[in-house]
Short mmCIF file of C-alpha atoms in Angstrom, two decimals:
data_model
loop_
_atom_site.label_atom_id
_atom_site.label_comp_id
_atom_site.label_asym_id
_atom_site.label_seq_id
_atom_site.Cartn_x
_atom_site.Cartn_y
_atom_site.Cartn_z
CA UNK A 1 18.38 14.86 7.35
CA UNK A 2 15.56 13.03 8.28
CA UNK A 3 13.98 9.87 6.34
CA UNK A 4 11.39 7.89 6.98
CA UNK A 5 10.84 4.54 5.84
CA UNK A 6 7.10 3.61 4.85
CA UNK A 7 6.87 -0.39 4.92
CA UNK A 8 3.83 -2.77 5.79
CA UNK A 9 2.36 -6.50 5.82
CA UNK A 10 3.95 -9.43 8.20
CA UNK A 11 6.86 -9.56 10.32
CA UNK A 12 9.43 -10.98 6.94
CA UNK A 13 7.73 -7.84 5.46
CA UNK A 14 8.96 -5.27 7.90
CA UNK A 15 11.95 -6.50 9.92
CA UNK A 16 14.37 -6.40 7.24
CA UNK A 17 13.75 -2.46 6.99
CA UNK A 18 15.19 -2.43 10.37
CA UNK A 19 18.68 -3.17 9.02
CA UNK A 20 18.33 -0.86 6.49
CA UNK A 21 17.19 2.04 8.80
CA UNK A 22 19.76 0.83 11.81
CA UNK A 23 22.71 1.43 8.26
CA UNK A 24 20.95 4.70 7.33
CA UNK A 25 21.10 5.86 11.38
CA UNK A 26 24.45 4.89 11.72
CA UNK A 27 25.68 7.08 8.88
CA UNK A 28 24.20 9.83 10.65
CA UNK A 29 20.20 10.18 9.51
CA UNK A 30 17.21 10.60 11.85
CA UNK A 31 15.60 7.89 10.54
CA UNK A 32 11.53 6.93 11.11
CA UNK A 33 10.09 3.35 10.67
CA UNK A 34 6.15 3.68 9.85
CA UNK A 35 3.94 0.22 9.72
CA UNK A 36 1.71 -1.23 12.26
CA UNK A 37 1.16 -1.62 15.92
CA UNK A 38 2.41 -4.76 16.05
CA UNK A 39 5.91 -3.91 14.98
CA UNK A 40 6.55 -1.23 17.15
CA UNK A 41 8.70 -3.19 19.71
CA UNK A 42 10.75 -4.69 16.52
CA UNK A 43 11.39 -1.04 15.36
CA UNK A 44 12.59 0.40 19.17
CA UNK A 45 14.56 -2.38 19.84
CA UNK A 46 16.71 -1.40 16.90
CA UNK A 47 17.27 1.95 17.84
CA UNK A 48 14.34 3.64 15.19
CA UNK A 49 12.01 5.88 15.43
CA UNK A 50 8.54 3.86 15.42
CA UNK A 51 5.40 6.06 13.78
CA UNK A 52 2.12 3.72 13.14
CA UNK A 53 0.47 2.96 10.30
CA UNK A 54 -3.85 2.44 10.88
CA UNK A 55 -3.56 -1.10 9.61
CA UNK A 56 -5.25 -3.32 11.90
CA UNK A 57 -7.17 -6.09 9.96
CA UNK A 58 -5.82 -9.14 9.13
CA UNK A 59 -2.53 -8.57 6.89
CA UNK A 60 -2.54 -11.10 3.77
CA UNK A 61 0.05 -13.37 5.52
CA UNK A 62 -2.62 -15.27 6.61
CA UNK A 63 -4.22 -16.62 4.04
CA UNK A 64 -3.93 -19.20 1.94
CA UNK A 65 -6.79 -19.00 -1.16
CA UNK A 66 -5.87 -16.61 -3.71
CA UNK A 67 -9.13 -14.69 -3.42
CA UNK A 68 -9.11 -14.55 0.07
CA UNK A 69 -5.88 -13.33 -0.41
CA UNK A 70 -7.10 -10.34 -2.89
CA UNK A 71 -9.94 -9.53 -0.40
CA UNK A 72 -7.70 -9.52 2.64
CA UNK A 73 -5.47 -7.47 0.86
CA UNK A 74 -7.80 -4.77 -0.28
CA UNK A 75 -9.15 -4.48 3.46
CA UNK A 76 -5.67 -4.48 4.64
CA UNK A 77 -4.90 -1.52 1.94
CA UNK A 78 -8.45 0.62 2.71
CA UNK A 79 -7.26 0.70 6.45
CA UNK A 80 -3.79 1.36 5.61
CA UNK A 81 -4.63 4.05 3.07
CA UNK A 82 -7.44 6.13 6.00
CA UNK A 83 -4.21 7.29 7.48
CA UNK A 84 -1.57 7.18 5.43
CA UNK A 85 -1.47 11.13 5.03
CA UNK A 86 -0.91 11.39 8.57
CA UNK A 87 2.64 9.44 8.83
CA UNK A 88 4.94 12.22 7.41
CA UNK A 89 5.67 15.23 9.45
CA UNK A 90 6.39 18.45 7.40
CA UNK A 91 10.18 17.61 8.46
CA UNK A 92 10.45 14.80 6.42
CA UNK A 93 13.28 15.11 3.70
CA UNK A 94 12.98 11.80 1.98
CA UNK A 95 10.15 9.43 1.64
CA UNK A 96 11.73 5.42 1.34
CA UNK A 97 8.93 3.09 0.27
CA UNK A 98 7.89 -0.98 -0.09
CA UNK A 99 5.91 -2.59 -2.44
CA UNK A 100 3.15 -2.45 -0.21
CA UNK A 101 3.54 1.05 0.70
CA UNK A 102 4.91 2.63 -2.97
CA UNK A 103 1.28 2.92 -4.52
CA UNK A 104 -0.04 5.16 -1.66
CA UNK A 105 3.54 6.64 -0.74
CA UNK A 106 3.78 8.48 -4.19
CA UNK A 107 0.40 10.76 -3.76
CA UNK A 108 1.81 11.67 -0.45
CA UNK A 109 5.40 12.83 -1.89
CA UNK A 110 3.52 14.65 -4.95
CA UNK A 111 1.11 16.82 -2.08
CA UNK A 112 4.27 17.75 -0.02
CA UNK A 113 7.21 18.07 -2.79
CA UNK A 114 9.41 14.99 -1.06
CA UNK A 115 11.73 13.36 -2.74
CA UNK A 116 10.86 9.44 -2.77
CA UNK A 117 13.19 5.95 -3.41
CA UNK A 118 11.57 2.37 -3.52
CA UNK A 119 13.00 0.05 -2.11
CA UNK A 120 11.84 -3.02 -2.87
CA UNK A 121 11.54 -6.96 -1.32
CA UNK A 122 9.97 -8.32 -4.02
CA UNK A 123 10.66 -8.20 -8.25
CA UNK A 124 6.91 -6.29 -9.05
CA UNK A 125 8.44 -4.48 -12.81
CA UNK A 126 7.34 -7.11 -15.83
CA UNK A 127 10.03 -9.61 -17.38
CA UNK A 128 10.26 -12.49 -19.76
CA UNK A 129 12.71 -14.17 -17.10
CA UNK A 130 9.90 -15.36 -14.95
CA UNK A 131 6.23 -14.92 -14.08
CA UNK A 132 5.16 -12.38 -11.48
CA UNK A 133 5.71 -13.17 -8.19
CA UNK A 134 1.93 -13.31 -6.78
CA UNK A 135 0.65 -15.48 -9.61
CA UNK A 136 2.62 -18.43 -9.70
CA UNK A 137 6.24 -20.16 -10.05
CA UNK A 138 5.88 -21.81 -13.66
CA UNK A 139 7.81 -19.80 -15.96
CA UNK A 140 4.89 -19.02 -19.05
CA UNK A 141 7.71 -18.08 -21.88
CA UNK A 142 9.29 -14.72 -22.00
CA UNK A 143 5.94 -12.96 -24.43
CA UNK A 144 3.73 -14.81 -21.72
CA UNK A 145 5.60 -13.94 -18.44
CA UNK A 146 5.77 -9.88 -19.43
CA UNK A 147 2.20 -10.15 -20.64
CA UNK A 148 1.36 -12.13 -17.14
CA UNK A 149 3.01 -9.40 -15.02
CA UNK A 150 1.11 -6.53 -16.60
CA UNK A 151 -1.72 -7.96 -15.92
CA UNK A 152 -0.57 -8.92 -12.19
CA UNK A 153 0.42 -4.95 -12.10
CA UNK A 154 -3.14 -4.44 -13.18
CA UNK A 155 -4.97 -6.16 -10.65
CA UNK A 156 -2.78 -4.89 -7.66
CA UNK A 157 -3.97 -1.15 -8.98
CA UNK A 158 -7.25 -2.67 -8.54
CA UNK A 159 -6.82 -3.20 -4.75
CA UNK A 160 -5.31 0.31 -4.51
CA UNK A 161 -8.55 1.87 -6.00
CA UNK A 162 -10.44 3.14 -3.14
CA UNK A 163 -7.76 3.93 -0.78
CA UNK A 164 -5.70 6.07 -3.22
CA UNK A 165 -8.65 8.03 -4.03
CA UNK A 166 -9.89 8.97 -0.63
CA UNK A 167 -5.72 9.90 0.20
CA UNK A 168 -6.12 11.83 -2.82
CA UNK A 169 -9.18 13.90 -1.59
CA UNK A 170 -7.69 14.14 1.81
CA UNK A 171 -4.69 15.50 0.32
CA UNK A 172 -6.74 18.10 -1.85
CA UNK A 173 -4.79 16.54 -5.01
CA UNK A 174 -7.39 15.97 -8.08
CA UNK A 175 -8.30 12.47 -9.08
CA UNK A 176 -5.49 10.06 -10.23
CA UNK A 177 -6.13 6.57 -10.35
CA UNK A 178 -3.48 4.07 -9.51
CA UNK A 179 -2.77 2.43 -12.85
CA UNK A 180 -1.58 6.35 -13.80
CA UNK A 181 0.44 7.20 -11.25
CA UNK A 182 2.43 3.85 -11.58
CA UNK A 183 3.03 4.94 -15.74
CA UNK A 184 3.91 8.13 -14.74
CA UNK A 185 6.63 6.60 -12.35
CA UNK A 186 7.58 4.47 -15.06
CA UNK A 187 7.97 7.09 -17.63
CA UNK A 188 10.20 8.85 -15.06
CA UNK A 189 12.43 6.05 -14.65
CA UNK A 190 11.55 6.49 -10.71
CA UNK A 191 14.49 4.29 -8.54
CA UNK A 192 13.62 0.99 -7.02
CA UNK A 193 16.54 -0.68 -5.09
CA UNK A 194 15.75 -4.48 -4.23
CA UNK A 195 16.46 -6.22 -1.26
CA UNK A 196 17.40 -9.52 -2.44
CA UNK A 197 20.42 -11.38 -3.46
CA UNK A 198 21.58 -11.70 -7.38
CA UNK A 199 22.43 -14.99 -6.22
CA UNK A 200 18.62 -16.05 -5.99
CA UNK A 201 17.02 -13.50 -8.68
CA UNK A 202 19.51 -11.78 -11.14
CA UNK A 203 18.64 -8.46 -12.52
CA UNK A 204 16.36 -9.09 -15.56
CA UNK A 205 18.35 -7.49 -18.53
CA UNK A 206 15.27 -6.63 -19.58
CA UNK A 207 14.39 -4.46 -16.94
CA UNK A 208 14.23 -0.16 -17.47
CA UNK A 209 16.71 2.01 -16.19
CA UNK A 210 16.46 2.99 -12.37
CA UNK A 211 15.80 -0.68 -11.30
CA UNK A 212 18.70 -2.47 -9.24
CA UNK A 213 19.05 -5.83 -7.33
CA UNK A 214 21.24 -4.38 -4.34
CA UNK A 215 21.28 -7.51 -2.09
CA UNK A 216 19.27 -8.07 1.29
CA UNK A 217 18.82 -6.04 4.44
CA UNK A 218 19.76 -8.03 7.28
CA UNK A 219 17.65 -7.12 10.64
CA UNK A 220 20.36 -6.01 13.22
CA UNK A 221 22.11 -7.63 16.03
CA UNK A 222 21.29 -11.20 15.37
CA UNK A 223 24.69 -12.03 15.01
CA UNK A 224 25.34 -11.69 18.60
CA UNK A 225 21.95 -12.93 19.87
CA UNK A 226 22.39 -16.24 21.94
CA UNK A 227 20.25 -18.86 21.50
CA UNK A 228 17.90 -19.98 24.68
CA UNK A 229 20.12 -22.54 26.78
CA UNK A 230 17.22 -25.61 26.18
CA UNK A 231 17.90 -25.20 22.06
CA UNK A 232 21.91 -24.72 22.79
CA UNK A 233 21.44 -28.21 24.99
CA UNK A 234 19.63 -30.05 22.42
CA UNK A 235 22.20 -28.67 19.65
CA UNK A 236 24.86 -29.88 21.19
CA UNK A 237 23.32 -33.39 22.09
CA UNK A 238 23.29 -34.67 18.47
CA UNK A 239 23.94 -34.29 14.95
CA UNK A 240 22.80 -31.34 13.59
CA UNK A 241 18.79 -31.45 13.02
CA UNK A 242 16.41 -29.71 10.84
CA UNK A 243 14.21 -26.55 11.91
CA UNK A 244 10.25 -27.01 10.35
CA UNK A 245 8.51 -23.75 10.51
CA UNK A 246 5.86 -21.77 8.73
CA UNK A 247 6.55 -18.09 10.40
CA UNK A 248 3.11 -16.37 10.24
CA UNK A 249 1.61 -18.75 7.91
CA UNK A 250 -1.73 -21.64 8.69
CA UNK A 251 -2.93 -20.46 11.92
CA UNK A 252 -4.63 -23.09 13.52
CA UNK A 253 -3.56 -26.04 11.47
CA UNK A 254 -0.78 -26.84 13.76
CA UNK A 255 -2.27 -30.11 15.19
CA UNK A 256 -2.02 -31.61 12.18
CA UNK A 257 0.98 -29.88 10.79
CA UNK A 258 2.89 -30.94 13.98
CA UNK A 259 1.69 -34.73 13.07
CA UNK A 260 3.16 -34.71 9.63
CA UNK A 261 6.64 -32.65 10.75
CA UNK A 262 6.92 -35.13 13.92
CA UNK A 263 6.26 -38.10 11.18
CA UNK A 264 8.47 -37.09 8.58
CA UNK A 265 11.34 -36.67 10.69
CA UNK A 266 10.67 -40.10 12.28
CA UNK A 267 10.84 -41.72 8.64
CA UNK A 268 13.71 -39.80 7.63
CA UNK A 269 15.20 -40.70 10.69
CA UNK A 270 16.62 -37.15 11.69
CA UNK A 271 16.25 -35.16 14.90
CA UNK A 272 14.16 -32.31 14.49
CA UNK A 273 13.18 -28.59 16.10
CA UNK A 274 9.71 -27.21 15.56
CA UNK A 275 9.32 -23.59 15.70
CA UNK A 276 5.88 -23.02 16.52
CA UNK A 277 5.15 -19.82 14.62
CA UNK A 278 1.30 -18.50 14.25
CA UNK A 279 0.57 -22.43 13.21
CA UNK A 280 1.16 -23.27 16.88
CA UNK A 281 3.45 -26.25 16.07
CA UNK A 282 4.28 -28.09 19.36
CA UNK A 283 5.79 -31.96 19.78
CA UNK A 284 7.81 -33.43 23.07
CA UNK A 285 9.93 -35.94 22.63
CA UNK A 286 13.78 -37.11 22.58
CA UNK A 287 15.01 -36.14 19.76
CA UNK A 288 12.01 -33.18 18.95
CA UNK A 289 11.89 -29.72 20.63
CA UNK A 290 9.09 -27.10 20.60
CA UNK A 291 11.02 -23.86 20.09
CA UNK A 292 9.34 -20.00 19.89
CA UNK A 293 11.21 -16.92 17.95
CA UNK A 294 14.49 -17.00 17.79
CA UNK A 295 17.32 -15.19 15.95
CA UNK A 296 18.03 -16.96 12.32
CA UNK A 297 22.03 -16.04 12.36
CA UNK A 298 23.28 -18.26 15.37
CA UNK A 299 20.56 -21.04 14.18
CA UNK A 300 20.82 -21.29 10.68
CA UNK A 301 24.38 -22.52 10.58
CA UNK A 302 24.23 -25.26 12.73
CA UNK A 303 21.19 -27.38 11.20
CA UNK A 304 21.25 -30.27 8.63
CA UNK A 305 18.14 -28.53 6.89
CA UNK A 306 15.15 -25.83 7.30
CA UNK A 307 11.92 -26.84 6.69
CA UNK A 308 10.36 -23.90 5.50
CA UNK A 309 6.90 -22.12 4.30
CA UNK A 310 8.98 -20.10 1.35
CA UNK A 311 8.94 -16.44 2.78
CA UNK A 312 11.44 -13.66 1.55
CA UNK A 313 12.84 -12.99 4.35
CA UNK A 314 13.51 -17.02 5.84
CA UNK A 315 14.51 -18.21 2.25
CA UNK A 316 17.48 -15.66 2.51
CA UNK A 317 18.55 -16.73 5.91
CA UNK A 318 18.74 -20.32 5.17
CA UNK A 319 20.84 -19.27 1.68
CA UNK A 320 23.09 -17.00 3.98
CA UNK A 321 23.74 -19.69 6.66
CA UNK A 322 24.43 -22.33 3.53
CA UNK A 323 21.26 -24.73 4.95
CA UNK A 324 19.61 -26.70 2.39
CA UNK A 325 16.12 -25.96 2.32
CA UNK A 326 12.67 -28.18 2.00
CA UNK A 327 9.71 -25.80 0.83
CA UNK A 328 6.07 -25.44 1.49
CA UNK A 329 5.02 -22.43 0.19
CA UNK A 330 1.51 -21.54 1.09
CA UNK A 331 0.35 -18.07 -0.69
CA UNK A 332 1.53 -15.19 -1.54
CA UNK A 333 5.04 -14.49 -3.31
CA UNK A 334 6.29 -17.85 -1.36
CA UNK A 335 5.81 -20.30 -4.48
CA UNK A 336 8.08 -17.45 -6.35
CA UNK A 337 11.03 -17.61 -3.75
CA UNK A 338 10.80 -21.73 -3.13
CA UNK A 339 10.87 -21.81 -6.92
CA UNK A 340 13.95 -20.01 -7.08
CA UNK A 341 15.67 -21.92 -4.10
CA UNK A 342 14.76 -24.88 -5.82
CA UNK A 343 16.28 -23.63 -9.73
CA UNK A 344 19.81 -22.82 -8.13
CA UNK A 345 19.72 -26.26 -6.27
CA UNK A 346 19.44 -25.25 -2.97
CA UNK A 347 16.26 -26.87 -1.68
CA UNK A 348 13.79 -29.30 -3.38
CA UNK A 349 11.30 -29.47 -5.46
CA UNK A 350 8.45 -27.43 -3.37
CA UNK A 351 5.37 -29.13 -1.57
CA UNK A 352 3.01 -27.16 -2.10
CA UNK A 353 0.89 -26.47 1.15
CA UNK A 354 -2.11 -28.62 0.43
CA UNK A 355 -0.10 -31.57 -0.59
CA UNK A 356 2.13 -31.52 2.14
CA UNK A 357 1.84 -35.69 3.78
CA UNK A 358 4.15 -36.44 6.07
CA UNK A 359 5.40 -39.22 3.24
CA UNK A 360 6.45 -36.45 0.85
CA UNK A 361 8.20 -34.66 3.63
CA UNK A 362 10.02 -37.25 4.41
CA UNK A 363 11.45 -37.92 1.12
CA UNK A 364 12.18 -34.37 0.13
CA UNK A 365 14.13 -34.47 4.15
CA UNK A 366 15.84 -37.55 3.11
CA UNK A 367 16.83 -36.01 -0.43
CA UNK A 368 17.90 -32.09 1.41
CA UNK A 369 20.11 -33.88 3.66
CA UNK A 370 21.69 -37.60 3.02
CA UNK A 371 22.24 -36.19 -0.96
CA UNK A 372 25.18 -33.42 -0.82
CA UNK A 373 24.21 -31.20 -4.16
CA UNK A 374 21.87 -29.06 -2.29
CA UNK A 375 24.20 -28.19 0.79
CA UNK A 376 26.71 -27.41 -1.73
CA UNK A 377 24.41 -25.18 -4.27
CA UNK A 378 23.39 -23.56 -0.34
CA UNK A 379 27.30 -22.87 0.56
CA UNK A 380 27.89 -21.35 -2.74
CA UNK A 381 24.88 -18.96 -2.43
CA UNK A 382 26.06 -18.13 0.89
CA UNK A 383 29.56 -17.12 -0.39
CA UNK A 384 28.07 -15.11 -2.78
CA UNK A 385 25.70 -13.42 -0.31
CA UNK A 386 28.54 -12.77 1.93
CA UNK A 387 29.80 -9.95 -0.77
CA UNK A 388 27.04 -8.21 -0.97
CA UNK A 389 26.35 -4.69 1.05
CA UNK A 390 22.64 -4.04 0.00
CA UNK A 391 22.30 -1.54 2.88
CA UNK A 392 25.58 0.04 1.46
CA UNK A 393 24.10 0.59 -1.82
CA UNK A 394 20.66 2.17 -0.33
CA UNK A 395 22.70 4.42 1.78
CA UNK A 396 25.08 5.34 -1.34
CA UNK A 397 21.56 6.19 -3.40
CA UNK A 398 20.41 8.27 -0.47
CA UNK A 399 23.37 10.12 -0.91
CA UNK A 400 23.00 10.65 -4.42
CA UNK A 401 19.33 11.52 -4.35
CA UNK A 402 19.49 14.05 -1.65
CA UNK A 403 23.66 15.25 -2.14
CA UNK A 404 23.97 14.61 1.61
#
C-alpha cells in the first residue's frame, strides 16, 4: 500500500513527518514525503521517498510582522497550490495531510477518489480552552476564544482563495471555495490526528468527534547521532550550559542577537552555546561556543536550559529532554507553544521578540536555572512524553482507514 505524506513550510514543519513516515515504512508501506526542494536531503536520509512540492518563495518562517506574515503566506500557498495536482501518482492509496497542506490536499483526494487523514502539528479546530494559535497567546474567555478561532479559520480560507481555485480548474472539478470544503469536512467528522503531547495541549473536550491529540513524531535516528567532538569537549569542560537559538527565525539580526545572548549569559553568569541558525548567531570565547545543526536528543539532556524562539517542533524537544526553557517567540504559532510551556511551568514568562534586552534575558536565565520549579514541571512533562507512541496511533488509524 502506498501513502504519501503531503506536508510544507520550515524545517520544524516537515522533519517531524519523517518519523512518522520512517514508523509507517517500517510496518511495511511504500511511503512518499512531498514538500520542497530544500527538504529533500532530510527526507532520503530517512529512508523516504522524496517527491517536490513547487514552493520556492520565502516560507512564512521568516517573518516576523503579522501582515507580512499573511502576504508571505499567500505567495507561499499560490506557488504551492500551481503544482499541487501533480504530487500524487494514480498509485497512491492514501493521501496523509498538514495543516498547511489539508486545504489544497482535499480537492486533490475528491478528483481521484483517495482516501485522506490529517495529521496535524498544530490545534487549527475552534475551542473555548484557548485562542487560535496564529493570533495570539492571551486566552479571550471560552465565547471569545471559539468566536476568535472562526474567524482565524476564516482568514486562512482567505489565503487559500486563489490557489484552490486554479487546482480546482486544473483538476476539471467545478468551483468550491475553501471556506466550503472545510464545512463539508467538518460535517463529515473528517480525522485529524495531532502531533503533539497531551502533556502541553490536552484535547479540548469541546472538540467534534474525529479529532485526537496522539503525541509527537519524533524525526529518526537522533538518538544515536553523536555530537561534533568540539561541543562533546566543551560539554564536558563545565557545568552544564544553556543552548540560545532561534532555528529559522530573524535572518540577519544575528549581530545584535549574538550581543544580547553573549550579555545575558555573562550577567547570569552561566556558560553558554549559540546555535547559529538562519539568524547567523556567532560569539568566541571561554566559556561560549558557536555551534551549527545538530541532533536535539543527545543535546537536550545535558544543558542547564534552552534558549529558544518557541517553535513546535524545539518546544517538544526541550519538554522531552526535561530542559527548562526561556522563550522568544517571534511569529507565527510560537507565542501559542511558549505560552503553553510557560502555563505548565516549564519555561518563563515569554520575551517576546522585540523586547528581548539582554537584561530581561538574563533574569528569565537566572530564574530557568538557579530556581528548581521549572526543571521539575520539564522532568514531569518528559515522563509523560515518554508514554506516548503518536506514530503508533497514526499507524493504528492507517490501519483502520484502509483495513490493511
Amino acid at each position: 500500500m502506498r501513502i504519501l505524506i503531503a506536508a510544507a513550510g520550515s524545517r520544524g514543519d516537515v522533519a517531524p513527518y519523517t518519523g512518522l513516515g520512517t514508523e509507517l515504512r517500517r510496518a511495511g508501506y511504500d511511503v512518499t514525503l512531498a514538500t520542497t526542494d530544500t527538504f529533500a536531503p532530510l527526507v532520503r536520509d530517512a529512508g523516504l521517498r522524496f517527491r517536490s512540492l513547487p514552493a520556492g518563495a520565502r516560507t512564512p518562517g521568516g517573518v516576523t510582522g503579522h501582515r507580512e506574515l499573511m502576504r508571505t503566506a499567500a505567495a507561499f500557498i499560490s506557488e504551492m497550490g500551481q503544482g499541487f495536482a501533480d504530487v500524487m501518482d494514480a498509485g497512491t492509496d492514501l493521501l496523509l495531510l498538514s495543516t498547511t497542506t489539508a486545504p489544497l490536499g482535499w480537492h486533490l483526494a475528491e478528483a481521484t477518489g483517495t482516501p485522506s487523514l490529517g495529521v496535524y502539528l498544530q490545534p487549527t479546530e475552534p475551542t473555548g480552552d484557548f485562542p487560535p494559535v496564529v493570533t495570539g497567546s492571551r486566552s479571550l474567555g471560552r465565547l471569545a476564544n471559539r468566536a476568535a478561532g472562526r474567524f482565524a479559520l476564516r482568514m486562512a480560507d482567505r489565503v487559500y482563495e486563489q490557489a484552490v481555485a486554479k487546482l480546482r480548474r486544473r483538476l476539471q472539478l467545478p468551483p468550491a471555495p475553501p471556506s466550503g470544503m472545510r464545512r463539508r469536512q467538518t460535517r463529515a467528522n473528517w480525522p485529524v490526528l495531532h502531533g503533539f503531547s497531551t502533556a502541553l495541549v490536552p484535547r479540548p473536550t469541546d472538540w467534534r468527534p474525529g479529532l485526537e491529540v496522539v503525541g509527537n513524531w519524533w524525526p529518526p535516528h537522533e538518538e544515536a547521532e553523536r555530537l561534533p567532538a568540539d561541543l562533546e569537549d566543551f560539554l564536558r569542560a563545565g557545568p552544564p550550559p544553556v543552548l540560545i537559538g532561534f532555528g529559522s527565525m530573524a535572518s540577519g539580526d544575528g549581530e545584535r542577537l549574538s550581543e544580547i545572548a553573549v550579555q545575558a549569559l555573562h550577567r547570569a553568569g552561566l556558560r553558554g552555546i549559540l546555535q547559529a541558525g538562519s539568524a547567523g548567531l556567532s560569539a568566541d570565547g571561554n566559556d561560549v561556543l558557536t555551534i551549527g545543526d545538530v541532533p536535539h536528543a543527545p543535546l537536550f539532556p545535558r544543558l542547564a536550559a534552552v534558549v529558544h524562539h518557541g517553535g513546535a517542533g524545539t518546544a517538544a524537544a526541550a519538554l522531552r529532554a526535561g530542559a527548562p526553557a526561556v522563550t522568544v517567540p517571534v511569529t507565527a504559532d510560537q507565542p501559542f507553544w511558549a505560552a503553553r510551556l510557560a502555563a505548565i511551568g516549564a519555561a518563563t514568562d515569554p520575551i517576546p521578540f522585540r523586547s528581548l534586552t539582554a537584561e530581561r534575558l538574563a533574569d528569565s536565565l537566572h530564574r530557568v536555572v538557579k530556581e528548581q520549579a521549572h526543571g521539575r514541571a520539564a522532568a514531569g512533562a518528559a515522563r509523560q512524553l515518554v508514554t506516548e507512541d503518536g506514530a503508533g496511533q497514526v499507524l493504528k488509524a492507517v490501519r483502520q482507514l484502509t483495513g490493511g
